[in-house]
Amino acid sequence: MQQQRRKLKGFTLIELMIVVAIVGILAAFAIPAYQNYTNKTHASEMLNASSAMKAAVGVCLLSGSTDCRSATANNGVPASQTFDKATDDKFAVVSNVQVTAASGATNINGKIVATVDATAGKAGLAKGGTVELIPELTPSGVTWTIGCTNIGSDEYCPKS
């Protein structure tokens, strides 16, 4: 009786090392792309946080006023809105954004400013960075120009 060789099953060390190398290479590309994606998302969140202020300024401008936030009257536009840190037991939602309509700043030549918290920051966005919305009254309504200051990278600035 000859003894039959048993065939061993499994992966060799070389095969496992190749798989680990491939996963490492994929992660090297995926992590920076994900960080850029999250920073763009946080900047867009700042734009969305200012939508209530945009609506108030739009209504004010369309009703004929040219000074929607002054020392004497606010014309329905709040001075500021702060979105504080809030947590939920299922997931943490952190928003360090303040939207401001400074006195005299949201008239035809003014702007609405959404600012990242200067001490805590927000993900990869620069601390104290801003997304600015400048209204323009046109025959078809109020159009908004978006600009960013010190937000980190120009590619994070939302386009619309």
mmCIF file with all atom_site columns, N, CA, C and O in Angstrom, residues 20-38 155:
data_model
loop_
_atom_site.group_PDB
_atom_site.id
_atom_site.type_symbol
_atom_site.label_atom_id
_atom_site.label_alt_id
_atom_site.label_comp_id
_atom_site.label_asym_id
_atom_site.label_entity_id
_atom_site.label_seq_id
_atom_site.pdbx_PDB_ins_code
_atom_site.Cartn_x
_atom_site.Cartn_y
_atom_site.Cartn_z
_atom_site.occupancy
_atom_site.B_iso_or_equiv
_atom_site.pdbx_formal_charge
_atom_site.auth_seq_id
_atom_site.auth_comp_id
_atom_site.auth_asym_id
_atom_site.auth_atom_id
_atom_site.pdbx_PDB_model_num
ATOM 1  N N  . VAL A 1 20  ? -2.816  42.008 0.407  1.00 0.00 ? 20  VAL A N  1
ATOM 2  C CA . VAL A 1 20  ? -2.618  43.135 1.327  1.00 0.00 ? 20  VAL A CA 1
ATOM 3  C C  . VAL A 1 20  ? -2.049  44.337 0.572  1.00 0.00 ? 20  VAL A C  1
ATOM 4  O O  . VAL A 1 20  ? -2.464  45.484 0.800  1.00 0.00 ? 20  VAL A O  1
ATOM 5  N N  . ALA A 1 21  ? -1.123  44.123 -0.338 1.00 0.00 ? 21  ALA A N  1
ATOM 6  C CA . ALA A 1 21  ? -0.545  45.216 -1.121 1.00 0.00 ? 21  ALA A CA 1
ATOM 7  C C  . ALA A 1 21  ? -1.600  45.876 -1.998 1.00 0.00 ? 21  ALA A C  1
ATOM 8  O O  . ALA A 1 21  ? -1.656  47.109 -2.106 1.00 0.00 ? 21  ALA A O  1
ATOM 9  N N  . ILE A 1 22  ? -2.458  45.093 -2.619 1.00 0.00 ? 22  ILE A N  1
ATOM 10 C CA . ILE A 1 22  ? -3.518  45.650 -3.469 1.00 0.00 ? 22  ILE A CA 1
ATOM 11 C C  . ILE A 1 22  ? -4.488  46.479 -2.633 1.00 0.00 ? 22  ILE A C  1
ATOM 12 O O  . ILE A 1 22  ? -4.870  47.594 -3.022 1.00 0.00 ? 22  ILE A O  1
ATOM 13 N N  . VAL A 1 23  ? -4.881  45.977 -1.484 1.00 0.00 ? 23  VAL A N  1
ATOM 14 C CA . VAL A 1 23  ? -5.784  46.732 -0.599 1.00 0.00 ? 23  VAL A CA 1
ATOM 15 C C  . VAL A 1 23  ? -5.122  48.027 -0.146 1.00 0.00 ? 23  VAL A C  1
ATOM 16 O O  . VAL A 1 23  ? -5.761  49.087 -0.098 1.00 0.00 ? 23  VAL A O  1
ATOM 17 N N  . GLY A 1 24  ? -3.840  48.000 0.156  1.00 0.00 ? 24  GLY A N  1
ATOM 18 C CA . GLY A 1 24  ? -3.115  49.209 0.553  1.00 0.00 ? 24  GLY A CA 1
ATOM 19 C C  . GLY A 1 24  ? -3.075  50.247 -0.548 1.00 0.00 ? 24  GLY A C  1
ATOM 20 O O  . GLY A 1 24  ? -3.243  51.444 -0.298 1.00 0.00 ? 24  GLY A O  1
ATOM 21 N N  . ILE A 1 25  ? -2.860  49.821 -1.772 1.00 0.00 ? 25  ILE A N  1
ATOM 22 C CA . ILE A 1 25  ? -2.827  50.744 -2.902 1.00 0.00 ? 25  ILE A CA 1
ATOM 23 C C  . ILE A 1 25  ? -4.196  51.367 -3.127 1.00 0.00 ? 25  ILE A C  1
ATOM 24 O O  . ILE A 1 25  ? -4.315  52.577 -3.347 1.00 0.00 ? 25  ILE A O  1
ATOM 25 N N  . LEU A 1 26  ? -5.247  50.567 -3.050 1.00 0.00 ? 26  LEU A N  1
ATOM 26 C CA . LEU A 1 26  ? -6.603  51.108 -3.208 1.00 0.00 ? 26  LEU A CA 1
ATOM 27 C C  . LEU A 1 26  ? -6.932  52.107 -2.106 1.00 0.00 ? 26  LEU A C  1
ATOM 28 O O  . LEU A 1 26  ? -7.547  53.145 -2.352 1.00 0.00 ? 26  LEU A O  1
ATOM 29 N N  . ALA A 1 27  ? -6.524  51.815 -0.874 1.00 0.00 ? 27  ALA A N  1
ATOM 30 C CA . ALA A 1 27  ? -6.780  52.736 0.245  1.00 0.00 ? 27  ALA A CA 1
ATOM 31 C C  . ALA A 1 27  ? -6.019  54.040 0.066  1.00 0.00 ? 27  ALA A C  1
ATOM 32 O O  . ALA A 1 27  ? -6.504  55.111 0.440  1.00 0.00 ? 27  ALA A O  1
ATOM 33 N N  . ALA A 1 28  ? -4.828  53.973 -0.510 1.00 0.00 ? 28  ALA A N  1
ATOM 34 C CA . ALA A 1 28  ? -4.033  55.190 -0.729 1.00 0.00 ? 28  ALA A CA 1
ATOM 35 C C  . ALA A 1 28  ? -4.749  56.163 -1.659 1.00 0.00 ? 28  ALA A C  1
ATOM 36 O O  . ALA A 1 28  ? -4.576  57.372 -1.552 1.00 0.00 ? 28  ALA A O  1
ATOM 37 N N  . PHE A 1 29  ? -5.556  55.655 -2.571 1.00 0.00 ? 29  PHE A N  1
ATOM 38 C CA . PHE A 1 29  ? -6.332  56.527 -3.459 1.00 0.00 ? 29  PHE A CA 1
ATOM 39 C C  . PHE A 1 29  ? -7.680  56.905 -2.863 1.00 0.00 ? 29  PHE A C  1
ATOM 40 O O  . PHE A 1 29  ? -8.176  58.000 -3.074 1.00 0.00 ? 29  PHE A O  1
ATOM 41 N N  . ALA A 1 30  ? -8.289  56.008 -2.128 1.00 0.00 ? 30  ALA A N  1
ATOM 42 C CA . ALA A 1 30  ? -9.648  56.218 -1.627 1.00 0.00 ? 30  ALA A CA 1
ATOM 43 C C  . ALA A 1 30  ? -9.701  57.212 -0.473 1.00 0.00 ? 30  ALA A C  1
ATOM 44 O O  . ALA A 1 30  ? -10.626 58.021 -0.406 1.00 0.00 ? 30  ALA A O  1
ATOM 45 N N  . ILE A 1 31  ? -8.746  57.185 0.431  1.00 0.00 ? 31  ILE A N  1
ATOM 46 C CA . ILE A 1 31  ? -8.815  58.040 1.629  1.00 0.00 ? 31  ILE A CA 1
ATOM 47 C C  . ILE A 1 31  ? -8.752  59.522 1.262  1.00 0.00 ? 31  ILE A C  1
ATOM 48 O O  . ILE A 1 31  ? -9.591  60.305 1.716  1.00 0.00 ? 31  ILE A O  1
ATOM 49 N N  . PRO A 1 32  ? -7.802  59.995 0.445  1.00 0.00 ? 32  PRO A N  1
ATOM 50 C CA . PRO A 1 32  ? -7.815  61.423 0.074  1.00 0.00 ? 32  PRO A CA 1
ATOM 51 C C  . PRO A 1 32  ? -9.076  61.827 -0.687 1.00 0.00 ? 32  PRO A C  1
ATOM 52 O O  . PRO A 1 32  ? -9.596  62.936 -0.500 1.00 0.00 ? 32  PRO A O  1
ATOM 53 N N  . ALA A 1 33  ? -9.577  60.953 -1.540 1.00 0.00 ? 33  ALA A N  1
ATOM 54 C CA . ALA A 1 33  ? -10.801 61.271 -2.286 1.00 0.00 ? 33  ALA A CA 1
ATOM 55 C C  . ALA A 1 33  ? -11.973 61.422 -1.327 1.00 0.00 ? 33  ALA A C  1
ATOM 56 O O  . ALA A 1 33  ? -12.805 62.316 -1.488 1.00 0.00 ? 33  ALA A O  1
ATOM 57 N N  . TYR A 1 34  ? -12.040 60.566 -0.312 1.00 0.00 ? 34  TYR A N  1
ATOM 58 C CA . TYR A 1 34  ? -13.114 60.646 0.668  1.00 0.00 ? 34  TYR A CA 1
ATOM 59 C C  . TYR A 1 34  ? -12.993 61.923 1.498  1.00 0.00 ? 34  TYR A C  1
ATOM 60 O O  . TYR A 1 34  ? -13.992 62.571 1.792  1.00 0.00 ? 34  TYR A O  1
ATOM 61 N N  . GLN A 1 35  ? -11.777 62.318 1.868  1.00 0.00 ? 35  GLN A N  1
ATOM 62 C CA . GLN A 1 35  ? -11.590 63.544 2.644  1.00 0.00 ? 35  GLN A CA 1
ATOM 63 C C  . GLN A 1 35  ? -12.020 64.763 1.830  1.00 0.00 ? 35  GLN A C  1
ATOM 64 O O  . GLN A 1 35  ? -12.659 65.672 2.362  1.00 0.00 ? 35  GLN A O  1
ATOM 65 N N  . ASN A 1 36  ? -11.678 64.808 0.546  1.00 0.00 ? 36  ASN A N  1
ATOM 66 C CA . ASN A 1 36  ? -12.135 65.916 -0.303 1.00 0.00 ? 36  ASN A CA 1
ATOM 67 C C  . ASN A 1 36  ? -13.651 65.936 -0.389 1.00 0.00 ? 36  ASN A C  1
ATOM 68 O O  . ASN A 1 36  ? -14.272 67.000 -0.334 1.00 0.00 ? 36  ASN A O  1
ATOM 69 N N  . TYR A 1 37  ? -14.247 64.772 -0.532 1.00 0.00 ? 37  TYR A N  1
ATOM 70 C CA . TYR A 1 37  ? -15.708 64.665 -0.610 1.00 0.00 ? 37  TYR A CA 1
ATOM 71 C C  . TYR A 1 37  ? -16.364 65.193 0.668  1.00 0.00 ? 37  TYR A C  1
ATOM 72 O O  . TYR A 1 37  ? -17.319 65.965 0.599  1.00 0.00 ? 37  TYR A O  1
ATOM 73 N N  . THR A 1 38  ? -15.850 64.808 1.836  1.00 0.00 ? 38  THR A N  1
ATOM 74 C CA . THR A 1 38  ? -16.467 65.268 3.089  1.00 0.00 ? 38  THR A CA 1
ATOM 75 C C  . THR A 1 38  ? -16.272 66.767 3.278  1.00 0.00 ? 38  THR A C  1
ATOM 76 O O  . THR A 1 38  ? -17.176 67.448 3.775  1.00 0.00 ? 38  THR A O  1
ATOM 77 N N  . GLU A 1 155 ? -11.412 74.281 -4.178 1.00 0.00 ? 155 GLU A N  1
ATOM 78 C CA . GLU A 1 155 ? -12.306 73.232 -4.684 1.00 0.00 ? 155 GLU A CA 1
ATOM 79 C C  . GLU A 1 155 ? -13.399 72.870 -3.688 1.00 0.00 ? 155 GLU A C  1
ATOM 80 O O  . GLU A 1 155 ? -14.376 72.248 -4.061 1.00 0.00 ? 155 GLU A O  1
#
